[in-house]
C-alpha cells in the first residue's frame, strides 16, 4: 500500500530524527566497545573509528533484526491503537525525539548512559500520554530498574575474578612474557568461543543461524575456540615471542639502559652536588647549585646523557636543582620550574597509587591484540543489539504507514538496519571521543591486561543475562567492570565522584527520556 499523504510528514521527520538518534548512540554507546582499548593505548581514536564503522554496520545488518522486533512490539501492547494508527505513528516519533534529546545531553556531559533504557523510557512516556497505564509492561520496567544494580555488580564480579586469575598467573610473576605466552592460546580460544556462541545461538535469520540446534551451537563455538587455540599455539606464540622480545629490546635501548641496566647520570661532568634519591619519591630534589646571577643552561636528556639543550634556561637568580622524574631521568630546573614541580608533586604522588599493578612492556604487547579482538566482537554485538534503539520506532512508523495497520507483520528491512548502522558510525567518528575519554581514561587507568579482562567479563555478563531474559545494559556492565578492576589494581585508581555522576545519569535516563517523549506526545496529541 502507498503511504497516505497525511502521514507522509511523520515518516520523513521520523527518518531524520532516527538518524540523529543513531548519531547520539554512536557518540555515547560505542564507547562501550572501544573506550577501554583507546584508554589502554592499544588503539588510536582514528583506528577505533575505522573498526567501529566496519563492525557496527556489519552487526546491525546481520543480527540487528531481532532486538528491533522486540522493542517496537514488546515494550507496549500495540493492540489498543487499532483504529488510531496515526496516534501510534506520532507516539513512535515522540519516542525517537525524546530518546534523542536525552542521549545528546548525556553525551555533551560526557556521561555514558544506556541507549536501551533511553528508548524504553521514551516509549513508555508516549504510551502513558496516549493510552494511559494500560498496555505498559510494568514487570519489564521493574527488571530494568533492578538492572541498574545487577548489571555493574555482576559484570564487576566476573571481571574481577578474571583479572585476579590473570594477575596470579601472569602479572605477579617475574617472567610475565613466558607465563603469558603459555596462556595465550587459552585466552584466544575462550574469546572466540564466547563471541561465537553469542552470534550463533538463536542468531540471524538472514544467515540461517536461527536454525542451528543448541547442541550444534555448542559444537561450533567450542570447536572454533579449540581450533583458534591450536593455531595460536603453533603460529602466533612463536611469532609473538620473537616480535615482543625485539620490541622490548628496542625500548630499553631508547631509554638509554646499558648492558647492565644502569642509567648514566645527568649530573656527570656538571659542577653540582648530587644526593642519592629516595626510590619511593617520584619527584625529588637531588642537589643545589647557585646560579650567581647569571643564566644557567637547562639540560636535555638524550639516552641518559647531559647536554646543553633547547629546553630553555633556568631562572637567572636564586637556586637551580637537579630533579629525578618517575622514570629516573634527571633534569636541571630553576626556581620557577621548581614551583611548578612542587604544585604537581601532590598530583604525581596521588598518581603513584594508580600504577601499583602495571603491565611490563612485553605484557602490554601480549594483551594488546587480544583487547583489539574483544573490542571488535563487542562492536559487532553492539551494532546488532543497539541499532534497534535507533531504528525500532522508525521501522514501526514505516510498517504502520505502509500496512496501515498496527500489527507490523513484515520483518525489519535490511536497508533500514544499514541506515541505522551508518548513523551510529557517523556519531562515533564525529563526537565519540567525549565518552570514549570518560570510559577509557577519566574513570580509571586501564592497561591492556585489565582492558582485556574488562571486555571479556562484560561480554560474558551480557551473554548470560540475555540468554536468561534479563534486560541488562552493556554500558552498565562496562562501567561496573572498569570500576571494580580499577579498585582491585589500586585503591586510588577510580574517580569515585565521576562514577557517582554516571550512576545518577543511569537513574535519570529512563524518567528523563520518558518525560521528553511524553511532552512531545502531549503537544502532538492536542495540537494536531
Coordinates of C-alpha atoms in Angstrom, one line a residue:
X1 CA 0.0 0.0 0.0
X2 CA 1.0 3.6 -0.6
X3 CA 1.6 5.9 2.4
X4 CA -1.4 8.2 3.0
X5 CA -0.4 11.8 2.3
X6 CA -1.4 13.0 5.8
X7 CA 1.1 10.6 7.3
X8 CA 4.0 11.3 4.9
X9 CA 5.4 14.2 7.0
X10 CA 5.6 11.8 10.1
X11 CA 7.6 9.3 8.1
X12 CA 10.0 11.9 6.7
X13 CA 10.6 13.5 10.1
X14 CA 11.0 10.1 11.7
X15 CA 13.8 9.2 9.3
X16 CA 15.6 12.4 10.1
X17 CA 15.2 12.1 13.9
X18 CA 16.2 8.4 13.8
X19 CA 19.5 9.3 12.1
X20 CA 20.2 11.9 14.7
X21 CA 19.4 9.3 17.4
X22 CA 21.7 6.8 15.8
X23 CA 24.3 9.6 15.8
X24 CA 23.8 10.1 19.5
X25 CA 24.1 6.3 20.2
X26 CA 27.3 6.1 18.2
X27 CA 28.7 9.1 20.1
X28 CA 27.7 7.7 23.5
X29 CA 27.2 4.0 23.5
X30 CA 30.0 2.9 21.2
X31 CA 32.4 3.9 23.9
X32 CA 31.4 0.6 25.4
X33 CA 33.2 -1.2 22.6
X34 CA 36.3 1.0 22.2
X35 CA 36.7 3.2 25.3
X36 CA 38.9 0.7 27.1
X37 CA 41.0 0.0 24.0
X38 CA 41.7 3.6 23.4
X39 CA 42.3 4.2 27.1
X40 CA 44.8 1.4 27.2
X41 CA 46.6 2.9 24.2
X42 CA 46.2 -0.2 22.0
X43 CA 44.1 1.7 19.5
X44 CA 44.2 5.3 18.4
X45 CA 40.9 7.2 18.2
X46 CA 41.1 7.1 14.3
X47 CA 41.7 3.3 14.3
X48 CA 38.7 2.9 16.7
X49 CA 36.5 4.9 14.4
X50 CA 37.5 2.8 11.4
X51 CA 37.0 -0.5 13.1
X52 CA 33.8 0.7 14.7
X53 CA 32.3 1.8 11.4
X54 CA 33.0 -1.6 9.8
X55 CA 31.8 -3.8 12.6
X56 CA 28.9 -1.7 13.9
X57 CA 27.3 -1.7 10.4
X58 CA 28.1 -5.4 10.0
X59 CA 26.4 -6.2 13.3
X60 CA 23.4 -4.0 12.5
X61 CA 22.7 -5.7 9.2
X62 CA 23.5 -9.3 10.2
X63 CA 22.0 -9.6 13.6
X64 CA 20.1 -6.4 14.3
X65 CA 16.6 -7.5 13.3
X66 CA 15.7 -9.5 16.4
X67 CA 16.0 -6.8 19.0
X68 CA 14.4 -4.3 16.7
X69 CA 11.3 -6.5 16.5
X70 CA 11.2 -6.9 20.3
X71 CA 11.5 -3.1 21.0
X72 CA 8.9 -2.0 18.5
X73 CA 6.3 -4.6 19.6
X74 CA 7.4 -5.9 23.0
X75 CA 7.6 -2.9 25.4
X76 CA 4.0 -1.8 24.9
X77 CA 0.8 -3.5 23.7
X78 CA 0.0 -2.1 20.3
X79 CA -3.5 -3.6 20.1
X80 CA -5.2 -0.7 21.8
X81 CA -4.1 1.5 18.9
X82 CA -6.3 -0.3 16.4
X83 CA -8.3 2.3 14.5
X84 CA -6.0 5.1 15.8
X85 CA -2.9 4.3 13.8
X86 CA -2.0 8.0 13.5
X87 CA -1.7 8.1 17.2
X88 CA 0.8 5.3 17.3
X89 CA 2.8 7.0 14.4
X90 CA 3.1 10.2 16.5
X91 CA 4.0 8.1 19.5
X92 CA 6.9 6.5 17.8
X93 CA 8.1 9.9 16.5
X94 CA 7.9 11.2 20.1
X95 CA 9.9 8.2 21.4
X96 CA 12.6 8.8 18.8
X97 CA 12.8 12.5 19.7
X98 CA 12.7 12.0 23.5
X99 CA 15.4 9.4 23.4
X100 CA 17.5 11.6 21.0
X101 CA 17.3 14.6 23.3
X102 CA 18.5 12.7 26.4
X103 CA 21.3 11.0 24.6
X104 CA 22.6 14.3 23.2
X105 CA 22.5 15.9 26.7
X106 CA 24.3 12.9 28.3
X107 CA 27.0 12.9 25.5
X108 CA 27.6 16.6 25.9
X109 CA 28.1 16.0 29.6
X110 CA 30.5 13.1 28.8
X111 CA 28.3 10.6 30.7
X112 CA 27.9 7.0 29.4
X113 CA 24.2 6.1 29.6
X114 CA 22.1 3.2 28.3
X115 CA 20.6 3.8 24.9
X116 CA 18.3 0.8 25.5
X117 CA 16.9 2.3 28.7
X118 CA 16.6 5.6 27.0
X119 CA 14.4 4.3 24.2
X120 CA 12.4 2.1 26.6
X121 CA 11.7 5.2 28.8
X122 CA 10.7 7.2 25.8
X123 CA 8.3 4.5 24.6
X124 CA 6.6 4.3 28.0
X125 CA 6.4 8.1 28.1
X126 CA 4.4 8.5 25.0
X127 CA 2.2 5.5 25.8
X128 CA 1.2 7.0 29.2
X129 CA 0.1 10.2 27.4
X130 CA -1.6 8.4 24.5
X131 CA -3.4 5.5 26.3
X132 CA -2.6 5.8 30.0
X133 CA -1.1 3.0 32.0
X134 CA -2.9 0.2 30.1
X135 CA -0.5 -1.9 28.0
X136 CA 2.7 -0.8 29.7
X137 CA 4.9 -3.7 30.7
X138 CA 5.5 -2.8 34.3
X139 CA 7.2 -6.0 35.1
X140 CA 9.8 -5.4 32.4
X141 CA 10.3 -1.9 33.7
X142 CA 10.9 -3.2 37.2
X143 CA 13.5 -5.6 35.8
X144 CA 15.2 -2.6 34.1
X145 CA 15.3 -0.7 37.4
X146 CA 16.8 -3.8 39.1
X147 CA 19.4 -4.0 36.3
X148 CA 20.8 -0.6 37.4
X149 CA 22.4 -2.6 40.3
X150 CA 22.6 -6.1 38.8
X151 CA 24.5 -5.1 35.7
X152 CA 27.5 -3.4 37.2
X153 CA 27.7 -5.7 40.2
X154 CA 27.5 -9.0 38.2
X155 CA 29.9 -7.8 35.5
X156 CA 32.3 -6.4 38.2
X157 CA 32.4 -9.7 40.0
X158 CA 33.1 -11.8 36.8
X159 CA 35.7 -9.3 35.6
X160 CA 37.4 -9.1 39.0
X161 CA 37.7 -12.9 39.2
X162 CA 39.2 -13.0 35.7
X163 CA 41.6 -10.2 36.4
X164 CA 42.7 -11.9 39.7
X165 CA 43.3 -15.1 37.6
X166 CA 45.5 -13.1 35.1
X167 CA 47.3 -11.3 37.9
X168 CA 48.0 -14.5 39.9
X169 CA 49.3 -16.4 36.8
X170 CA 51.0 -13.6 34.9
X171 CA 51.2 -10.1 36.4
X172 CA 52.7 -11.2 39.7
X173 CA 55.3 -13.4 38.1
X174 CA 58.9 -12.2 37.3
X175 CA 58.8 -13.6 33.8
X176 CA 55.4 -12.2 32.6
X177 CA 56.2 -13.0 28.9
X178 CA 56.9 -16.7 29.5
X179 CA 53.7 -17.1 31.5
X180 CA 51.6 -15.0 29.1
X181 CA 52.7 -17.0 26.1
X182 CA 51.8 -20.2 27.8
X183 CA 48.2 -18.9 28.5
X184 CA 47.8 -17.0 25.2
X185 CA 46.2 -19.9 23.3
X186 CA 43.6 -20.3 26.1
X187 CA 42.8 -16.6 26.1
X188 CA 42.3 -16.5 22.3
X189 CA 40.3 -19.7 22.4
X190 CA 37.9 -18.6 25.2
X191 CA 37.4 -15.2 23.5
X192 CA 36.4 -16.8 20.2
X193 CA 34.2 -19.4 21.9
X194 CA 32.2 -16.8 23.9
X195 CA 31.6 -14.5 21.0
X196 CA 30.8 -17.3 18.5
X197 CA 28.2 -18.6 20.9
X198 CA 26.6 -15.2 21.2
X199 CA 26.4 -14.9 17.4
X200 CA 25.2 -18.5 16.6
X201 CA 22.7 -19.0 19.4
X202 CA 19.3 -18.0 18.3
X203 CA 21.0 -15.9 15.7
X204 CA 20.4 -14.2 12.4
X205 CA 17.5 -15.5 10.2
X206 CA 19.3 -13.8 7.3
X207 CA 22.3 -16.1 7.8
X208 CA 20.0 -19.0 8.9
X209 CA 21.8 -19.2 12.3
X210 CA 18.4 -19.5 14.0
X211 CA 18.0 -23.0 12.5
X212 CA 21.1 -24.3 14.3
X213 CA 20.1 -26.5 17.3
X214 CA 21.6 -25.8 20.7
X215 CA 24.0 -28.8 20.6
X216 CA 25.2 -27.5 17.2
X217 CA 25.8 -24.1 18.6
X218 CA 28.0 -25.7 21.4
X219 CA 29.9 -27.8 18.9
X220 CA 30.5 -24.8 16.6
X221 CA 31.5 -22.5 19.4
X222 CA 33.8 -24.9 21.3
X223 CA 35.2 -26.2 18.0
X224 CA 36.1 -22.7 16.8
X225 CA 37.6 -22.0 20.2
X226 CA 39.8 -25.1 20.2
X227 CA 40.8 -24.6 16.6
X228 CA 41.8 -21.0 17.4
X229 CA 43.9 -22.1 20.4
X230 CA 45.8 -24.7 18.3
X231 CA 46.5 -22.1 15.6
X232 CA 47.7 -19.6 18.1
X233 CA 49.9 -22.1 19.8
X234 CA 51.6 -23.3 16.6
X235 CA 52.0 -20.0 14.8
X236 CA 51.1 -16.9 16.9
X237 CA 53.0 -17.8 20.0
X238 CA 56.5 -18.2 18.3
X239 CA 55.9 -15.1 16.2
X240 CA 54.8 -13.0 19.3
X241 CA 57.8 -14.3 21.3
X242 CA 60.2 -13.0 18.7
X243 CA 58.4 -9.8 18.0
X244 CA 57.9 -8.8 21.6
X245 CA 61.5 -9.5 22.6
X246 CA 62.8 -7.4 19.8
X247 CA 60.4 -4.5 20.6
X248 CA 61.3 -4.6 24.3
X249 CA 65.0 -4.6 23.5
X250 CA 64.4 -1.5 21.3
X251 CA 62.5 0.2 24.1
X252 CA 65.3 -0.4 26.6
X253 CA 67.9 0.9 24.1
X254 CA 65.8 4.1 23.6
X255 CA 65.7 4.6 27.4
X256 CA 69.5 4.6 27.5
X257 CA 69.9 1.4 29.5
X258 CA 73.3 -0.1 29.2
X259 CA 74.2 -3.8 29.2
X260 CA 74.0 -3.9 33.0
X261 CA 70.8 -1.9 33.1
X262 CA 72.3 1.1 34.8
X263 CA 71.5 4.6 33.5
X264 CA 74.1 7.3 33.1
X265 CA 73.8 10.3 35.5
X266 CA 72.7 13.6 34.1
X267 CA 74.9 15.4 36.5
X268 CA 78.1 13.7 35.4
X269 CA 80.5 16.4 34.3
X270 CA 78.4 19.2 35.9
X271 CA 79.6 21.1 39.0
X272 CA 76.5 20.1 41.0
X273 CA 76.2 18.1 44.3
X274 CA 74.0 15.1 43.9
X275 CA 72.1 13.3 46.6
X276 CA 71.1 9.7 46.2
X277 CA 67.3 9.8 45.6
X278 CA 64.8 8.1 47.8
X279 CA 63.2 5.4 45.4
X280 CA 59.8 6.0 46.9
X281 CA 59.6 9.6 45.8
X282 CA 58.5 10.3 42.2
X283 CA 59.9 13.8 42.2
X284 CA 62.8 14.8 44.5
X285 CA 65.5 17.4 44.7
X286 CA 68.9 15.9 44.1
X287 CA 71.1 18.9 45.0
X288 CA 71.6 22.6 44.6
X289 CA 73.8 24.9 42.6
X290 CA 73.9 28.7 42.8
X291 CA 73.5 30.5 39.5
X292 CA 75.3 33.5 41.0
X293 CA 73.2 35.9 39.0
X294 CA 73.8 34.5 35.5
X295 CA 71.7 32.3 33.3
X296 CA 72.3 28.6 33.7
X297 CA 71.7 26.4 30.7
X298 CA 68.9 23.9 31.1
X299 CA 69.6 20.3 30.3
X300 CA 68.1 17.9 27.8
X301 CA 68.2 14.2 28.5
X302 CA 69.3 12.2 25.4
X303 CA 69.8 8.5 26.1
X304 CA 70.8 9.3 29.7
X305 CA 73.5 11.9 28.7
X306 CA 73.6 15.5 29.8
X307 CA 73.7 18.1 27.1
X308 CA 73.1 21.8 26.9
X309 CA 69.9 21.9 25.1
X310 CA 66.9 23.5 23.6
X311 CA 64.8 23.3 26.7
X312 CA 65.5 27.0 27.6
X313 CA 67.2 28.4 30.6
X314 CA 66.7 28.2 34.3
X315 CA 65.8 31.4 36.1
X316 CA 68.7 33.8 36.4
X317 CA 68.6 34.2 40.1
X318 CA 68.4 32.1 43.3
X319 CA 68.7 28.3 43.1
X320 CA 68.7 25.6 40.5
X321 CA 68.2 21.9 41.4
X322 CA 68.5 18.6 39.7
X323 CA 65.3 16.5 39.9
X324 CA 64.7 12.9 39.1
X325 CA 61.4 12.1 37.3
X326 CA 59.4 8.9 37.9
X327 CA 61.5 7.0 35.3
X328 CA 64.8 8.0 36.8
X329 CA 65.7 10.7 34.3
X330 CA 67.3 13.9 35.8
X331 CA 66.5 17.5 34.9
X332 CA 68.1 20.8 35.9
X333 CA 65.4 23.3 37.0
X334 CA 65.3 26.9 38.1
X335 CA 63.1 28.5 40.8
X336 CA 60.1 28.9 38.5
X337 CA 60.2 25.4 37.4
X338 CA 60.7 24.2 41.0
X339 CA 57.4 26.0 41.9
X340 CA 55.6 24.3 39.1
X341 CA 57.0 20.9 40.0
X342 CA 56.0 21.4 43.6
X343 CA 52.5 22.2 42.6
X344 CA 52.4 19.0 40.6
X345 CA 54.1 16.9 43.2
X346 CA 50.9 16.1 45.1
X347 CA 49.1 15.1 41.9
X348 CA 52.0 12.8 41.0
X349 CA 52.1 11.3 44.4
X350 CA 48.4 10.5 44.1
X351 CA 49.1 9.0 40.7
X352 CA 51.7 6.7 42.4
X353 CA 48.9 4.6 43.8
X354 CA 47.3 4.3 40.4
X355 CA 50.2 2.4 39.0
X356 CA 50.8 -0.3 41.6
X357 CA 49.9 -3.1 39.3
X358 CA 51.3 -2.4 35.8
X359 CA 51.9 -4.4 32.7
X360 CA 55.6 -4.8 31.7
X361 CA 56.3 -3.8 28.1
X362 CA 56.2 -7.4 27.0
X363 CA 52.8 -8.0 28.7
X364 CA 51.4 -4.9 27.1
X365 CA 52.3 -6.2 23.7
X366 CA 50.9 -9.6 24.6
X367 CA 47.5 -8.4 25.5
X368 CA 47.2 -5.5 23.0
X369 CA 45.9 -7.6 20.1
X370 CA 43.6 -9.6 22.4
X371 CA 42.0 -6.4 23.5
X372 CA 41.5 -5.3 20.0
X373 CA 39.9 -8.6 19.2
X374 CA 37.5 -8.3 22.1
X375 CA 36.7 -4.7 21.1
X376 CA 35.8 -5.8 17.5
X377 CA 33.5 -8.5 18.8
X378 CA 32.0 -6.0 21.2
X379 CA 31.4 -3.6 18.4
X380 CA 29.8 -6.3 16.2
X381 CA 27.4 -7.3 19.1
X382 CA 26.7 -3.6 19.9
X383 CA 25.7 -2.9 16.3
X384 CA 23.4 -5.9 16.3
X385 CA 21.8 -5.0 19.7
X386 CA 21.8 -1.2 19.9
X387 CA 21.0 -0.3 16.3
X388 CA 17.4 -1.3 17.3
X389 CA 17.3 1.6 19.8
X390 CA 17.7 4.0 16.8
X391 CA 15.6 2.3 14.2
X392 CA 12.9 0.2 16.0
X393 CA 10.4 3.1 16.3
X394 CA 11.4 4.1 12.7
X395 CA 10.6 0.6 11.5
X396 CA 7.3 0.8 13.3
X397 CA 6.4 4.1 11.6
X398 CA 7.4 2.7 8.2
X399 CA 5.4 -0.5 8.7
X400 CA 2.3 1.1 10.0
X401 CA 2.3 3.7 7.3
X402 CA 2.7 1.1 4.6
X403 CA 0.4 -1.6 6.0
X404 CA -2.0 1.0 7.6
X405 CA -2.2 -1.4 10.5
X406 CA -0.6 -1.6 13.9
X407 CA 0.2 -5.3 13.6
X408 CA 3.6 -4.7 11.8
X409 CA 3.8 -8.2 10.4
X410 CA 6.7 -7.8 8.0
X411 CA 10.2 -8.3 9.2
X412 CA 12.6 -5.4 9.7
X413 CA 14.0 -4.3 6.3
X414 CA 17.8 -4.8 5.8
X415 CA 18.2 -1.3 4.3
X416 CA 16.8 0.3 7.4
X417 CA 19.2 -1.7 9.6
X418 CA 22.0 -0.4 7.3
X419 CA 20.7 3.2 7.7
X420 CA 20.9 2.9 11.5
X421 CA 24.4 1.4 11.4
X422 CA 25.6 4.3 9.2
X423 CA 24.2 6.8 11.7
X424 CA 25.9 5.1 14.6
X425 CA 29.2 5.1 12.8
X426 CA 29.0 8.8 11.9
X427 CA 28.2 9.6 15.6
X428 CA 31.2 7.6 16.7
X429 CA 33.6 9.3 14.3
X430 CA 32.3 12.9 14.8
X431 CA 31.5 13.0 18.6
X432 CA 32.5 9.7 20.1
X433 CA 35.8 10.9 21.6
X434 CA 33.9 12.6 24.5
X435 CA 32.5 9.5 26.2
X436 CA 35.5 7.3 25.0
X437 CA 37.7 9.6 27.1
X438 CA 35.4 9.2 30.1
X439 CA 35.3 5.4 29.8
X440 CA 38.9 4.8 28.8
X441 CA 40.8 7.5 30.7
X442 CA 38.9 9.5 33.3
X443 CA 37.0 6.8 35.2
X444 CA 40.1 4.6 35.8
X445 CA 43.5 4.0 34.4
X446 CA 43.4 1.0 32.1
X447 CA 46.2 -1.3 30.9
X448 CA 46.0 -3.9 28.1
X449 CA 45.7 -6.8 30.6
X450 CA 43.0 -5.1 32.7
X451 CA 41.2 -3.9 29.5
X452 CA 41.1 -7.4 28.1
X453 CA 39.5 -8.7 31.4
X454 CA 37.0 -5.8 31.3
X455 CA 36.0 -6.7 27.7
X456 CA 35.6 -10.4 28.3
X457 CA 34.0 -10.0 31.7
X458 CA 31.3 -7.6 30.4
X459 CA 30.8 -9.8 27.3
X460 CA 30.2 -12.9 29.5
X461 CA 27.7 -11.0 31.7
X462 CA 25.7 -9.6 28.8
X463 CA 25.6 -13.0 27.0
X464 CA 24.4 -14.9 30.1
X465 CA 21.9 -12.3 31.0
X466 CA 20.5 -12.0 27.5
X467 CA 20.0 -15.8 27.3
X468 CA 18.3 -15.7 30.7
X469 CA 16.0 -12.9 29.5
X470 CA 17.4 -10.3 32.0
X471 CA 17.4 -6.9 30.3
X472 CA 20.8 -5.5 31.4
X473 CA 22.8 -2.7 29.9
X474 CA 26.1 -3.1 28.1
X475 CA 27.1 0.4 29.4
X476 CA 26.4 -0.6 33.0
X477 CA 28.4 -3.8 32.6
X478 CA 31.4 -2.0 31.2
X479 CA 31.3 0.7 33.8
X480 CA 31.0 -1.9 36.6
X481 CA 33.9 -3.8 35.2
X482 CA 36.1 -0.8 34.9
X483 CA 35.4 0.4 38.4
X484 CA 35.9 -3.0 40.1
X485 CA 39.1 -3.8 38.3
X486 CA 40.4 -0.3 38.9
X487 CA 39.7 -0.8 42.6
X488 CA 41.5 -4.1 42.7
X489 CA 44.5 -2.7 40.9
X490 CA 44.9 0.2 43.3
X491 CA 42.9 1.9 46.0
X492 CA 43.3 5.3 44.3
X493 CA 42.7 4.1 40.7
X494 CA 39.0 5.1 40.4
X495 CA 37.4 8.5 40.1
X496 CA 34.5 7.9 42.5
X497 CA 33.0 11.3 42.0
X498 CA 32.7 10.6 38.3
X499 CA 31.3 7.2 39.0
X500 CA 28.7 8.8 41.2
X501 CA 27.7 11.2 38.4
X502 CA 27.4 8.3 35.9
X503 CA 25.2 6.3 38.3
X504 CA 22.9 9.3 38.8
X505 CA 22.7 9.6 35.0
X506 CA 21.7 6.0 34.8
X507 CA 18.8 6.6 37.2
X508 CA 17.8 9.7 35.4
X509 CA 17.9 8.2 32.0
X510 CA 14.5 6.4 32.0
X511 CA 12.4 9.2 33.5
X512 CA 14.2 11.9 31.6
X513 CA 13.8 10.3 28.2
X514 CA 10.2 9.4 29.2
X515 CA 9.4 13.0 30.2
X516 CA 10.8 14.4 26.9
X517 CA 8.8 11.9 24.9
X518 CA 5.6 12.5 27.0
X519 CA 5.8 16.3 26.5
X520 CA 6.2 15.9 22.7
X521 CA 3.4 13.4 22.6
X522 CA 1.1 15.7 24.5
X523 CA 1.9 18.5 22.0
X524 CA 1.2 16.2 19.0
X525 CA -2.0 14.8 20.5
X526 CA -3.6 18.1 21.4
X527 CA -2.2 20.4 18.7
X528 CA -2.7 18.1 15.8

